[in-house]
Short mmCIF file of C-alpha atoms and ligand atoms in Angstrom, two decimals:
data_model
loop_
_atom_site.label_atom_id
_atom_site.label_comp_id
_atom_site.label_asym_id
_atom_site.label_seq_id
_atom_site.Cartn_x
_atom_site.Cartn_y
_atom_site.Cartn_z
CA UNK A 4 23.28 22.67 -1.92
CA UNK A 5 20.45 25.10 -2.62
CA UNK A 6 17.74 24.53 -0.42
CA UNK A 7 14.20 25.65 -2.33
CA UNK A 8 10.90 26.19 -0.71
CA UNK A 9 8.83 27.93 -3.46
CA UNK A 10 7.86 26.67 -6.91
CA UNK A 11 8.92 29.84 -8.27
CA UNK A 12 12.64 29.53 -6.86
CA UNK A 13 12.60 26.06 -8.52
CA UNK A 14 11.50 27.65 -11.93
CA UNK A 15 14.24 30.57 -11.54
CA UNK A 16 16.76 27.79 -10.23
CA UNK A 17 15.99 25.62 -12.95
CA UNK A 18 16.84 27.95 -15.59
CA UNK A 19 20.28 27.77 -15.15
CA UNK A 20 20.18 24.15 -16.09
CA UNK A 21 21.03 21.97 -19.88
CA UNK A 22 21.34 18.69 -17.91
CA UNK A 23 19.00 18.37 -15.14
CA UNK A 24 18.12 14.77 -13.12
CA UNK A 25 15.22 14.68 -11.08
CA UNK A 26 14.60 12.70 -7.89
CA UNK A 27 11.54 12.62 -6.32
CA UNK A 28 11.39 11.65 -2.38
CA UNK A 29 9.11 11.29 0.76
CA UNK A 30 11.86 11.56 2.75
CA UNK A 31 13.59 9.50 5.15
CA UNK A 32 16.47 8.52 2.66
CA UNK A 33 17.90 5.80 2.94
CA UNK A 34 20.74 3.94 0.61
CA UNK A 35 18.64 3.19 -2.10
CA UNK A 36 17.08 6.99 -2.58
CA UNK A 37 21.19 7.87 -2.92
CA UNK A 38 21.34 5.18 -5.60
CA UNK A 39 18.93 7.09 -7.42
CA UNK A 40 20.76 10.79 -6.81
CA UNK A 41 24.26 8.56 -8.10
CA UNK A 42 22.91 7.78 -11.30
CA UNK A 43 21.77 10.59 -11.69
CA UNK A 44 24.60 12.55 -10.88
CA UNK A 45 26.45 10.12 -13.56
CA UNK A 46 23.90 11.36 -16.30
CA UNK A 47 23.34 14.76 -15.95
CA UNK A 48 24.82 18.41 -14.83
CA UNK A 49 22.53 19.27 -12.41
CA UNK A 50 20.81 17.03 -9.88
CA UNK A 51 17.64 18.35 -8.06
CA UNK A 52 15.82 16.13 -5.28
CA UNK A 53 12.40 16.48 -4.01
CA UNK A 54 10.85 15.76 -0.26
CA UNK A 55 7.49 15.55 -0.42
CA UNK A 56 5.08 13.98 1.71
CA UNK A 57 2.18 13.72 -0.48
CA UNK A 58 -0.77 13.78 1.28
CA UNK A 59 -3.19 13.10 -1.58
CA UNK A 60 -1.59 9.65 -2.28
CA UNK A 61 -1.86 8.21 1.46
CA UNK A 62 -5.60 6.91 1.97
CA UNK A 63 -5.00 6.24 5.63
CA UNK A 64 -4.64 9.66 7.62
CA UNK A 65 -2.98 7.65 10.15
CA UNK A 66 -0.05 5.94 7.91
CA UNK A 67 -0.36 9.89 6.61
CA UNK A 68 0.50 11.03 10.27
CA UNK A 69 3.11 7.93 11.53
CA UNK A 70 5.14 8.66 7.89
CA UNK A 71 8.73 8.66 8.83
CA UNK A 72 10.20 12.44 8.84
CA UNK A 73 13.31 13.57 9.33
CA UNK A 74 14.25 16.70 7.01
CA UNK A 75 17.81 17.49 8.58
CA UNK A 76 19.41 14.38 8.25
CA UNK A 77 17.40 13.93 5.05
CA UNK A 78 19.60 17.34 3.70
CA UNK A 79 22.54 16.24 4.98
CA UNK A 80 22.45 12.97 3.18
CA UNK A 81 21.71 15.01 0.16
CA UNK A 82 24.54 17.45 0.49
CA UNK A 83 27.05 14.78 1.07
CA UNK A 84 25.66 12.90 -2.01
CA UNK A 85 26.36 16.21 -3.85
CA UNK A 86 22.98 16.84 -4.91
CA UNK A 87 23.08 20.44 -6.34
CA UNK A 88 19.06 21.29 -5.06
CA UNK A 89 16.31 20.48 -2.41
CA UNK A 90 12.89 20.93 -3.35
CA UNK A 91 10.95 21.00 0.12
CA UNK A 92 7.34 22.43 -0.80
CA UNK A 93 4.12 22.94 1.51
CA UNK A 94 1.83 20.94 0.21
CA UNK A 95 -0.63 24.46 0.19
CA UNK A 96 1.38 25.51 -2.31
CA UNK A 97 1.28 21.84 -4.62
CA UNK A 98 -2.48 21.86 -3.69
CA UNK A 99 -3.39 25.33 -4.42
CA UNK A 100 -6.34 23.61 -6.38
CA UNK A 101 -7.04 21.65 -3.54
CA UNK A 102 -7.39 18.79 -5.64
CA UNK A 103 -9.70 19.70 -7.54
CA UNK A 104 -7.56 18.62 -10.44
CA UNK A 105 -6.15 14.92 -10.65
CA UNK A 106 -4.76 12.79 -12.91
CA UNK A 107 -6.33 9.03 -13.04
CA UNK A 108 -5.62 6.14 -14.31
CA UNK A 109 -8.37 3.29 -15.20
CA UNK A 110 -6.92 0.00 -15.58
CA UNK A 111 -3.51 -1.43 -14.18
CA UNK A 112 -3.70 1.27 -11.47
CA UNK A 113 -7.14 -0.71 -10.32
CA UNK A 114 -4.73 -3.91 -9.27
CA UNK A 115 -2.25 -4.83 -6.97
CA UNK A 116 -1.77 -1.85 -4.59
CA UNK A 117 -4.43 0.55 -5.88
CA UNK A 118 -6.66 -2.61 -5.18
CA UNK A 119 -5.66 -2.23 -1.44
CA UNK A 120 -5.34 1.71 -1.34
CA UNK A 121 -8.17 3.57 -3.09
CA UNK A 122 -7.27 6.77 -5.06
CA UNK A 123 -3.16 6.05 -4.13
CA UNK A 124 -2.28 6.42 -7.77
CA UNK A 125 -4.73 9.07 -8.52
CA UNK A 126 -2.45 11.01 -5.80
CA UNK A 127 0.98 9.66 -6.64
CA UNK A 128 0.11 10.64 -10.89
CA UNK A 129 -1.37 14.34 -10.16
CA UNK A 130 2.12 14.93 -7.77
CA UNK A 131 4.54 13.41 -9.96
CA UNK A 132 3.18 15.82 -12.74
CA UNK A 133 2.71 18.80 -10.70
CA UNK A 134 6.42 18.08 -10.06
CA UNK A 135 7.53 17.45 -13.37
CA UNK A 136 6.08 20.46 -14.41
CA UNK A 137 7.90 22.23 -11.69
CA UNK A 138 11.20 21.18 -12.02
CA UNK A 139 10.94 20.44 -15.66
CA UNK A 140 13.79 17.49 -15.87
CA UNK A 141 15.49 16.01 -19.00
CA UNK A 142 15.76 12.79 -16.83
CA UNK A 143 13.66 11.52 -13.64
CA UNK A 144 14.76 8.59 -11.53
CA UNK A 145 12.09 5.77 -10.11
CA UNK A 146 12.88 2.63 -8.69
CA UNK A 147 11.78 -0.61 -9.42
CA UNK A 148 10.87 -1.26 -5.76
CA UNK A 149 7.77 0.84 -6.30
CA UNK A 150 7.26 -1.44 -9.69
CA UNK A 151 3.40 -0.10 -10.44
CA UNK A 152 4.23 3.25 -9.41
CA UNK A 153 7.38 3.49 -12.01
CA UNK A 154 5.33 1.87 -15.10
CA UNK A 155 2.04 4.11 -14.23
CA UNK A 156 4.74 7.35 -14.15
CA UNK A 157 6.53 5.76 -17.47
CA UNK A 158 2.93 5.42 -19.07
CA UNK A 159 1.65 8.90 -17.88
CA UNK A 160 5.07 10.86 -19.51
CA UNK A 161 4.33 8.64 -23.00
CA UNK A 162 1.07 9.52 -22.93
CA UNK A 163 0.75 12.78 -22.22
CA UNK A 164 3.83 13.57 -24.56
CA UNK A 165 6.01 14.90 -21.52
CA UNK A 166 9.69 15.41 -22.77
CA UNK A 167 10.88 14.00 -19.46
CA UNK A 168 12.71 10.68 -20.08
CA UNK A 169 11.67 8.42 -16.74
CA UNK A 170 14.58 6.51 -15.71
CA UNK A 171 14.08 2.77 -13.96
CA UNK A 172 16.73 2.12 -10.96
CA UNK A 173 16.94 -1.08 -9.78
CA UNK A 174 15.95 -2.09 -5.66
CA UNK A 175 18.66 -1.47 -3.11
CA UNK A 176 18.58 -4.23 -0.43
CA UNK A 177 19.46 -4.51 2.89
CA UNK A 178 22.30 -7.63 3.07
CA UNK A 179 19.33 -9.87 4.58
CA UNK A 180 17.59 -9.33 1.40
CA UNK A 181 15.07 -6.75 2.72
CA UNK A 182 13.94 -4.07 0.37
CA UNK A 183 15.64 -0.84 2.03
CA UNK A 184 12.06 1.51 2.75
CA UNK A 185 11.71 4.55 4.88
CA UNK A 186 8.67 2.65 6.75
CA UNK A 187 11.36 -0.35 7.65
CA UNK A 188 12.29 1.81 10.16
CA UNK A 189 8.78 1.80 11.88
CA UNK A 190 9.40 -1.87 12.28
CA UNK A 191 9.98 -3.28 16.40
CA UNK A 192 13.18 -5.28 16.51
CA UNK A 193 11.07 -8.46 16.20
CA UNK A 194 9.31 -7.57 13.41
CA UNK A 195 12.60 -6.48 11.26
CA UNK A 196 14.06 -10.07 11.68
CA UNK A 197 10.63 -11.12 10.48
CA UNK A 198 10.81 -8.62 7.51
CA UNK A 199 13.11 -10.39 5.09
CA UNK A 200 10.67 -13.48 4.76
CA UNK A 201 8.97 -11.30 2.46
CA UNK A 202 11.87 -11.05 -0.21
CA UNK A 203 12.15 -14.74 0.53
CA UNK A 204 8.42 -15.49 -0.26
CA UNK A 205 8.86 -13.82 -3.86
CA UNK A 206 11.86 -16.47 -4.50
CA UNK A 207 10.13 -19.59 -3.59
CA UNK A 208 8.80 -22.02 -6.31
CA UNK A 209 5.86 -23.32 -4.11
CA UNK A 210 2.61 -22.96 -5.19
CA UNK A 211 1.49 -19.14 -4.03
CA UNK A 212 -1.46 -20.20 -1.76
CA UNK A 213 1.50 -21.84 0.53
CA UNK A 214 3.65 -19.21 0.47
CA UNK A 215 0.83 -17.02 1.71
CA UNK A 216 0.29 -19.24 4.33
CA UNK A 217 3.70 -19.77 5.32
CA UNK A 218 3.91 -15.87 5.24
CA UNK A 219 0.55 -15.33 7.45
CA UNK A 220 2.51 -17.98 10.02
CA UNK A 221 5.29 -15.33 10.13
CA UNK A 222 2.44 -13.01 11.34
CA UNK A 223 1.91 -10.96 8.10
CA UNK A 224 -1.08 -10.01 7.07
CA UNK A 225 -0.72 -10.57 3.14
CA UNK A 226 -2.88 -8.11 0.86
CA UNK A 227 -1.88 -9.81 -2.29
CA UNK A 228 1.04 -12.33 -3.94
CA UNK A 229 0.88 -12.03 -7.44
CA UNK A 230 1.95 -12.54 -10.70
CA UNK A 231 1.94 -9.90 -13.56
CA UNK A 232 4.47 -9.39 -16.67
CA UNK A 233 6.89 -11.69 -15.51
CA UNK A 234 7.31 -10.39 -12.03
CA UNK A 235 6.11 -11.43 -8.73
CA UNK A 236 4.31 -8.76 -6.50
CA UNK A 237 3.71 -8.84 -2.74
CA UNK A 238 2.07 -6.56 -0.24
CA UNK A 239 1.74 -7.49 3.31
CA UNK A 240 1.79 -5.86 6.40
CA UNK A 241 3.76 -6.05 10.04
CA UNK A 242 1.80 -5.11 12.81
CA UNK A 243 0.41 -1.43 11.22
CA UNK A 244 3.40 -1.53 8.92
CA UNK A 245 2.78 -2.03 5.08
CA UNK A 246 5.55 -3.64 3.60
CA UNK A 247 5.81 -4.26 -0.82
CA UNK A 248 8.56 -5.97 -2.61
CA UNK A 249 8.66 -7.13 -6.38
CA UNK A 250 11.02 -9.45 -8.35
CA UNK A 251 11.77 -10.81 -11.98
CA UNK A 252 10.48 -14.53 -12.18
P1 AMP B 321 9.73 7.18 -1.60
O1 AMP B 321 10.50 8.18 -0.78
O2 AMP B 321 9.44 5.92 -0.87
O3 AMP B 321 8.53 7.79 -2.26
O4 AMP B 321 10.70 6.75 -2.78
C1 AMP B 321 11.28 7.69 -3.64
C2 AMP B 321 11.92 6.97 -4.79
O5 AMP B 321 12.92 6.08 -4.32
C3 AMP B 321 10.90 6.10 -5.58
O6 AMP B 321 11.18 6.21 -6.96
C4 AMP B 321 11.20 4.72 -5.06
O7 AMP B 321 10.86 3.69 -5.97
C5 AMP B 321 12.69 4.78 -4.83
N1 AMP B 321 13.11 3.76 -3.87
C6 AMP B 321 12.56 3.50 -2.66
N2 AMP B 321 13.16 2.44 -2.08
C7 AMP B 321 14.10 2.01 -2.95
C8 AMP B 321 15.04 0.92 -2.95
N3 AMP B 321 15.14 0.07 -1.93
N4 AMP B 321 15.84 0.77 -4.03
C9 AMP B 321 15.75 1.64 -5.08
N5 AMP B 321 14.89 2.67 -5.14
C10 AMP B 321 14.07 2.85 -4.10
#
């Protein structure tokens, strides 16, 4: 596996490729980031992952700072997987405009989480194109656990004519139903047996202003339960821990 620092080794690297998948990380991989690197290995050649900590999409400096990190594991979950490159940038060198330049978004970006998290998907949009750019993929793998994130990226490529094609994965689970998330494990042992109530909470057919209750009885602090294009949406957090989930109604 090619480990690659500089965008100009990913543009050299890159050349090399007919069939190239794209997965962009934060880190801390779990099993459902190496869902993403399977199918892509099943579709393409060539599979390139990113680890990125984008600071421009955290509006918290201290969720910024707690973010889980752990880059040699992280590679040697990668290499195992068989993922061909590593793109592990400085975020100097992503932000050599120092944001000057972003990409926004003005109307379902404004709900849900980017009604919780100011200027999140300005941050998440201007990376995911600075990366695209970069790596240049035919294919680039999202999942559906980040629901808003993966339509805003979908709606960005179609409208800004990008030949990338964005690929939807579907959300990995832990057995007790919890979404698998690199800030699960920032959860105390008593708050990950609490955790799963979320996935729960997006299942149950009682009215929503109970299930928020029920949920705040748990001891989360909801931010929103809510419905939108056939899908239910929840945010809530654990102690300092911010925990999302979506499903299909
Ligand atoms: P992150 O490192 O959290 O930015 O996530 C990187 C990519 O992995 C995003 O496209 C996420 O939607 C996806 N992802 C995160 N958790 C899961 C999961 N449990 N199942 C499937 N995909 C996921």
């Amino acid at each position: 596996m090619k480990l690659l620092k500089r965008v100009s080794e990913v543009k050299a690297w890159r050349q090399l490729s007919n069939s190239l998948g794209f997965v962009p990380t934060m880190g801390a991989l779990h099993d459902g980031h190496l869902s993403l690197v399977e199918k892509s290995k099943s579709q393409n050649e060539q599979t390139l992952a990113s680890i990125f900590v984008n600071p421009t999409q955290f509006n918290d400096p201290k969720d910024l700072q707690n973010y889980p990190r752990d880059i040699e594991a992280d590679c040697a979950l990668l290499n195992k997987a068989g993922v061909d490159a590593v793109f592990l940038p400085e975020a100097d060198e992503i932000y050599q405009d120092k944001y000057r330049y972003r990409i926004s978004e003005s109307e379902f970006s404004k709900i849900l989480c980017g009604a919780f998290r100011p200027g999140h998907f300005d941050g998440v949009l201007t990376v995911v194109m600075k990366l695209l750019n970069i790596v240049q993929p035919h294919r680039c793998y999202m999942g559906e656990k980040d629901y808003q994130q993966l339509q805003l990226v979908k709606d960005m490529a179609a409208t800004f004519f990008m030949s990338t094609d964005i690929v939807p994965c579907p959300t990995l689970r832990e057995p007790d139903g919890l979404a698998m998330s690199s800030r699960n494990r920032l959860l105390s042992a008593d708050q990950r047996e609490r955790a799963p109530r979320l996935y729960q909470a997006l299942r149950r057919s009682d009215p929503i202003p109970t299930v928020v209750q029920d949920l705040e009885t748990f001891g989360f602090k909801v931010e929103y339960l809510e419905e939108h294009f056939g899908r239910r949406f929840v945010a809530a957090k654990l102690g300092h821990v911010r925990l999302i989930d979506n499903v299909e109604i």
